Coordinates of C-alpha atoms in Angstrom, one line a residue:
X1 CA 23.5 -20.4 132.1
X2 CA 20.8 -17.8 130.5
X3 CA 22.4 -15.6 127.1
X4 CA 20.4 -12.3 128.9
X5 CA 21.4 -9.2 128.3
X6 CA 22.0 -7.3 131.2
X7 CA 22.0 -3.4 132.2
X8 CA 22.9 -1.5 135.4
X9 CA 22.7 1.6 136.1
X10 CA 25.4 1.2 139.7
X11 CA 28.6 -0.5 139.7
X12 CA 31.4 1.5 141.6
X13 CA 34.3 -0.2 140.0
X14 CA 36.0 3.2 138.6
X15 CA 36.3 3.4 142.7
X16 CA 38.5 -0.1 142.5
X17 CA 40.2 0.4 139.3
X18 CA 41.9 3.2 140.6
X19 CA 42.8 1.5 144.4
X20 CA 44.3 -1.0 142.3
X21 CA 46.6 1.0 140.2
X22 CA 47.9 3.3 142.9
X23 CA 49.1 -0.7 144.2
X24 CA 51.1 -1.0 140.5
X25 CA 48.2 -2.5 139.0
X26 CA 48.0 -2.2 135.0
X27 CA 45.3 -2.7 133.7
X28 CA 42.8 -3.9 136.3
X29 CA 39.9 -3.5 134.2
X30 CA 40.9 -5.2 131.6
X31 CA 42.4 -8.1 134.3
X32 CA 39.4 -8.3 136.7
X33 CA 36.5 -6.2 135.6
X34 CA 36.0 -7.1 132.2
X35 CA 36.2 -10.5 132.3
X36 CA 33.3 -10.3 134.9
X37 CA 31.0 -7.9 132.7
X38 CA 31.4 -10.1 129.8
X39 CA 30.8 -13.0 131.7
X40 CA 27.5 -11.6 133.0
X41 CA 26.2 -10.5 129.6
X42 CA 26.7 -6.5 130.9
X43 CA 26.1 -4.6 127.9
X44 CA 25.5 -1.1 129.5
X45 CA 26.8 0.0 132.5
X46 CA 27.2 3.4 134.6
X47 CA 29.9 3.9 136.2
X48 CA 29.4 6.8 139.3
X49 CA 32.2 8.1 140.9
X50 CA 32.3 8.2 144.4
X51 CA 34.5 10.0 146.5
X52 CA 35.5 8.7 149.8
X53 CA 35.0 9.9 153.1
X54 CA 39.0 10.9 153.9
X55 CA 38.8 13.0 150.3
X56 CA 35.4 14.9 151.2
X57 CA 36.3 18.5 151.7
X58 CA 38.3 20.1 149.0
X59 CA 40.4 16.9 148.4
X60 CA 36.2 15.8 146.5
X61 CA 37.4 17.8 143.2
X62 CA 40.9 16.1 142.5
X63 CA 39.9 12.8 143.2
X64 CA 36.7 13.6 141.3
X65 CA 39.1 14.7 138.2
X66 CA 41.2 11.2 139.0
X67 CA 37.8 9.1 138.8
X68 CA 36.6 11.0 135.4
X69 CA 40.4 10.1 133.9
X70 CA 40.3 6.6 134.9
X71 CA 37.2 6.4 132.8
X72 CA 38.6 8.1 129.9
X73 CA 41.7 5.9 130.2
X74 CA 39.6 2.3 130.6
X75 CA 37.7 3.5 127.0
X76 CA 40.9 4.2 125.2
X77 CA 43.3 1.1 126.4
X78 CA 40.2 -0.9 125.6
X79 CA 38.0 1.1 122.7
X80 CA 37.5 -2.2 120.9
X81 CA 35.0 -3.4 123.5
X82 CA 33.4 -0.4 125.0
X83 CA 32.6 2.9 124.4
X84 CA 31.5 6.5 126.9
X85 CA 28.4 6.9 125.5
X86 CA 27.2 11.0 125.6
X87 CA 24.6 11.0 123.1
X88 CA 20.9 9.8 123.0
X89 CA 21.8 7.5 119.8
X90 CA 25.1 6.2 121.3
X91 CA 23.9 3.4 123.7
X92 CA 22.1 2.1 120.1
X93 CA 25.9 2.8 118.7
X94 CA 27.5 0.9 121.2
X95 CA 25.1 -2.3 121.5
X96 CA 25.6 -2.8 117.1
X97 CA 29.3 -2.3 117.4
X98 CA 29.0 -5.1 120.0
X99 CA 30.8 -2.8 123.0
X100 CA 29.5 -2.2 126.1
X101 CA 27.8 0.8 126.3
X102 CA 29.3 3.3 130.0
X103 CA 27.6 6.2 131.7
X104 CA 29.0 8.2 133.8
X105 CA 28.0 9.8 137.0
X106 CA 28.2 11.5 140.1
X107 CA 27.3 10.0 143.2
X108 CA 27.3 13.0 145.5
X109 CA 28.0 16.4 145.1
X110 CA 30.9 17.5 147.2
X111 CA 33.2 17.9 144.5
X112 CA 31.4 20.7 142.8
X113 CA 31.7 22.9 146.4
X114 CA 29.2 26.0 145.8
X115 CA 30.5 26.1 142.1
X116 CA 27.4 25.7 140.3
X117 CA 29.9 26.2 136.7
X118 CA 31.2 22.6 137.6
X119 CA 27.9 21.3 136.4
X120 CA 28.5 21.8 133.3
X121 CA 32.3 21.0 133.4
X122 CA 31.6 18.0 134.5
X123 CA 29.2 17.6 131.5
X124 CA 32.2 18.2 129.3
X125 CA 33.7 15.6 130.8
X126 CA 31.7 12.9 129.7
X127 CA 29.1 13.1 133.4
X128 CA 25.5 12.5 132.2
X129 CA 23.8 11.5 135.4
X130 CA 23.8 13.0 138.6
X131 CA 22.7 12.9 142.7
X132 CA 23.1 15.7 144.4
X133 CA 24.3 13.9 147.5
X134 CA 25.3 10.8 148.8
X135 CA 24.0 9.6 152.8
X136 CA 25.6 12.9 153.8
X137 CA 24.2 16.8 153.4
X138 CA 25.7 18.3 150.5
X139 CA 25.5 22.1 150.1
X140 CA 22.6 21.2 147.7
X141 CA 20.9 19.0 149.6
X142 CA 20.7 16.7 152.4
X143 CA 21.5 12.5 152.3
X144 CA 18.6 10.0 153.1
X145 CA 21.3 9.7 156.3
X146 CA 20.8 12.6 158.0
X147 CA 17.3 11.7 159.8
X148 CA 17.3 15.1 162.0
X149 CA 18.2 17.7 159.4
X150 CA 15.7 19.3 157.5
X151 CA 15.7 17.5 154.4
X152 CA 14.8 20.0 151.8
X153 CA 16.5 21.2 148.7
X154 CA 18.9 24.2 149.6
X155 CA 18.2 27.5 147.1
X156 CA 21.7 26.3 145.6
X157 CA 20.1 23.1 145.1
X158 CA 17.0 24.4 143.3
X159 CA 19.8 26.2 141.2
X160 CA 21.5 23.0 140.8
X161 CA 18.5 21.0 138.9
X162 CA 17.5 24.0 137.1
X163 CA 21.3 24.1 135.9
X164 CA 21.1 20.2 135.3
X165 CA 18.1 20.3 133.4
X166 CA 19.9 22.5 131.1
X167 CA 22.7 21.5 130.2
X168 CA 20.9 17.6 129.9
X169 CA 22.6 16.0 132.7
X170 CA 20.4 13.4 134.6
X171 CA 19.1 13.8 138.5
X172 CA 19.6 10.8 140.7
X173 CA 17.5 11.0 143.6
X174 CA 18.6 7.7 144.9
X175 CA 20.4 8.8 147.8
X176 CA 18.3 12.1 148.7
X177 CA 16.6 12.4 152.1
X178 CA 12.2 12.1 151.6
X179 CA 11.4 15.3 151.9
X180 CA 14.2 16.3 149.3
X181 CA 12.8 13.8 147.0
X182 CA 9.6 15.2 147.9
X183 CA 10.7 18.7 146.9
X184 CA 12.6 17.3 143.5
X185 CA 9.3 16.3 142.4
X186 CA 7.6 19.2 143.1
X187 CA 10.2 21.5 141.0
X188 CA 12.1 19.2 138.5
X189 CA 10.7 20.0 134.8
X190 CA 12.5 16.5 133.8
X191 CA 12.3 13.3 134.1
X192 CA 14.5 12.0 137.1
X193 CA 15.9 8.5 138.3
X194 CA 16.5 6.9 141.2
X195 CA 19.9 4.3 140.1
X196 CA 19.9 2.0 143.0
X197 CA 17.0 2.0 145.5
X198 CA 14.4 -1.1 146.1
X199 CA 11.4 -1.2 147.4
X200 CA 9.9 -0.1 150.9
X201 CA 7.1 -1.4 151.0
X202 CA 9.4 -4.9 151.0
X203 CA 12.1 -4.0 153.2
X204 CA 11.4 -0.3 155.2
X205 CA 15.0 1.1 155.2
X206 CA 15.7 4.3 154.7
X207 CA 17.2 4.2 151.2
X208 CA 14.4 2.2 149.8
X209 CA 11.6 3.9 147.6
X210 CA 7.8 3.9 148.8
X211 CA 4.9 3.2 146.4
X212 CA 3.9 7.2 146.5
X213 CA 7.9 7.3 145.0
X214 CA 7.5 5.5 142.6
X215 CA 4.8 6.5 141.2
X216 CA 6.1 9.9 141.5
X217 CA 9.5 9.0 139.7
X218 CA 7.2 7.5 137.3
X219 CA 4.6 10.0 136.3
X220 CA 7.8 12.4 136.1
X221 CA 9.1 10.0 133.0
X222 CA 12.0 8.5 135.3
X223 CA 13.0 5.3 135.8
X224 CA 14.2 3.4 139.3
X225 CA 17.2 0.4 139.1
X226 CA 16.4 -2.0 141.9
X227 CA 19.5 -2.6 143.9
X228 CA 20.7 -5.8 145.1
X229 CA 22.1 -5.2 148.3
X230 CA 20.9 -7.8 150.5
X231 CA 20.2 -5.3 153.7
X232 CA 17.5 -3.2 151.1
X233 CA 15.8 -6.3 150.1
X234 CA 15.0 -8.8 153.2
X235 CA 15.9 -9.9 156.8
X236 CA 17.0 -13.1 155.1
X237 CA 18.3 -12.2 151.6
X238 CA 18.3 -14.1 148.5
X239 CA 17.8 -13.9 144.9
X240 CA 14.2 -14.8 145.2
X241 CA 14.1 -11.8 147.7
X242 CA 15.3 -9.8 144.2
X243 CA 12.9 -11.6 142.1
X244 CA 9.7 -10.3 144.5
X245 CA 11.1 -6.9 145.2
X246 CA 11.1 -6.8 140.9
X247 CA 7.8 -7.9 141.0
X248 CA 6.5 -5.2 143.5
X249 CA 8.3 -3.0 141.5
X250 CA 6.7 -4.4 138.5
X251 CA 2.5 -3.7 139.7
X252 CA 3.4 -0.6 140.4
X253 CA 5.6 0.9 138.3
X254 CA 5.3 -1.3 135.0
X255 CA 7.9 -2.9 132.6
X256 CA 9.7 -0.5 130.8
X257 CA 10.5 2.0 134.2
X258 CA 12.0 -0.4 135.9
X259 CA 16.1 -2.6 135.8
X260 CA 18.6 -2.6 138.1
X261 CA 21.3 -0.8 139.6
X262 CA 22.5 -3.6 141.3
X263 CA 25.4 -2.0 143.7
X264 CA 27.5 -5.1 143.8
X265 CA 29.9 -4.2 146.7
X266 CA 31.3 -7.4 147.7
X267 CA 34.3 -6.9 145.0
X268 CA 34.8 -4.1 145.8
X269 CA 35.2 -4.0 149.5
X270 CA 37.5 -6.7 148.4
X271 CA 39.9 -4.6 146.0
X272 CA 39.8 -1.2 147.4
X273 CA 42.1 -0.1 150.4
X274 CA 41.7 -0.9 154.1
X275 CA 40.5 2.5 154.7
X276 CA 37.0 2.1 153.0
X277 CA 37.5 -2.2 154.1
X278 CA 38.6 -3.9 156.9
X279 CA 39.8 -1.2 159.1
X280 CA 36.5 1.0 159.3
X281 CA 33.8 -1.7 158.1
X282 CA 33.2 -5.0 159.2
X283 CA 32.3 -6.9 156.2
X284 CA 32.0 -9.7 157.7
X285 CA 28.2 -8.5 158.7
X286 CA 27.1 -7.2 155.7
X287 CA 24.1 -9.1 154.3
X288 CA 25.8 -9.9 150.6
X289 CA 23.4 -12.1 148.2
X290 CA 24.9 -15.2 147.6
X291 CA 24.1 -15.8 143.5
X292 CA 23.9 -11.7 143.3
X293 CA 27.7 -11.0 144.2
X294 CA 29.3 -9.4 141.2
X295 CA 28.5 -9.2 137.3
X296 CA 29.9 -12.6 136.4
X297 CA 26.7 -13.7 139.1
X298 CA 24.5 -12.9 136.2
X299 CA 25.2 -15.4 133.8
X300 CA 23.1 -17.9 136.2
X301 CA 20.5 -14.9 137.7
X302 CA 19.6 -14.1 134.2
X303 CA 17.9 -17.5 133.9
X304 CA 16.3 -17.0 137.3
X305 CA 15.0 -14.3 135.9
X306 CA 13.5 -15.9 132.7
X307 CA 11.9 -18.9 135.0
X308 CA 10.4 -15.8 136.4
X309 CA 9.2 -13.7 134.6
X310 CA 9.3 -15.5 130.9
X311 CA 12.0 -14.0 128.5
X312 CA 10.3 -11.2 126.9
X313 CA 9.4 -9.5 130.4
X314 CA 12.9 -10.6 131.6
X315 CA 14.6 -8.7 128.5
X316 CA 12.5 -5.7 129.2
X317 CA 13.4 -5.3 132.7
X318 CA 16.9 -6.4 132.3
X319 CA 18.5 -4.2 129.5
X320 CA 15.6 -3.0 126.9
X321 CA 14.2 -0.7 129.7
X322 CA 17.2 1.3 130.8
X323 CA 18.3 1.5 127.2
X324 CA 15.1 3.0 126.5
X325 CA 15.3 5.6 129.2
X326 CA 18.9 6.5 128.4
X327 CA 18.0 7.4 124.7
X328 CA 15.3 9.6 125.3
X329 CA 16.6 11.6 128.2
X330 CA 20.5 12.1 127.1
X331 CA 21.2 15.2 124.7
X332 CA 20.7 14.6 121.1

């Protein structure tokens, strides 16, 4: 086992915690998720707020608020072990105190509706990273799943990016359509990131980034978190597939501009209610990667990473690059 530290730009565990709490478990984070993060030596974890399909519409804001509150309850209940980070110095402060640094995010801006004012409200609630879309279309932009739509940002989407840049919220482009991506690259004045996407040059999945997109993110001062979901890695995914994506991204982007947004889905699907899991999704057909299923797997993956890259480079990619990215992009 390795002592390599990890930063993860995408784990939907907040949704898992909320579902578990709704079933009467008093402290699912402490009982289930925190031990995994500790075992995997995760020192920085982005917590996205994702709204399930059945809540899209007027229910999206209510559901998002419950998830924000879930995060703050976790921070209060486990304040000796985790810390929600709001400012550029908070990541280092959490690390020095031996706490896991948590960063709140929003995945898909359905909860905002057409009210730009909600970006400022979400920022006040702790959100520091936001994607305008999931795979669906929103009032701001098209998600990557909207292959037959126009694809670019709407006029409100352009306003949204300007507002995010004004208040200091980081834009995440992982789920936006390709045309939307290039529209962002054209108008963005501040760095933007792809929190959980892998390399199209190795696996031509629409959720992956083409070489030109990787270079555009880096040129804008941004960052890429590589996704460990099997469908994004290979037709026959393995831990070695992930290593190949790391090496490919490193050759394009350098050592401090890439990291991980693992997007561990197996644990989440196992914990949430059937409407997101087995009733509508046949999980047995999902290409999970054995050895990269959950945060605790990072204990062994760290050694694989060191053997593949050497200890110095492994540290830069596993956590240092992401920590530095947040230090330079979060508000002072």
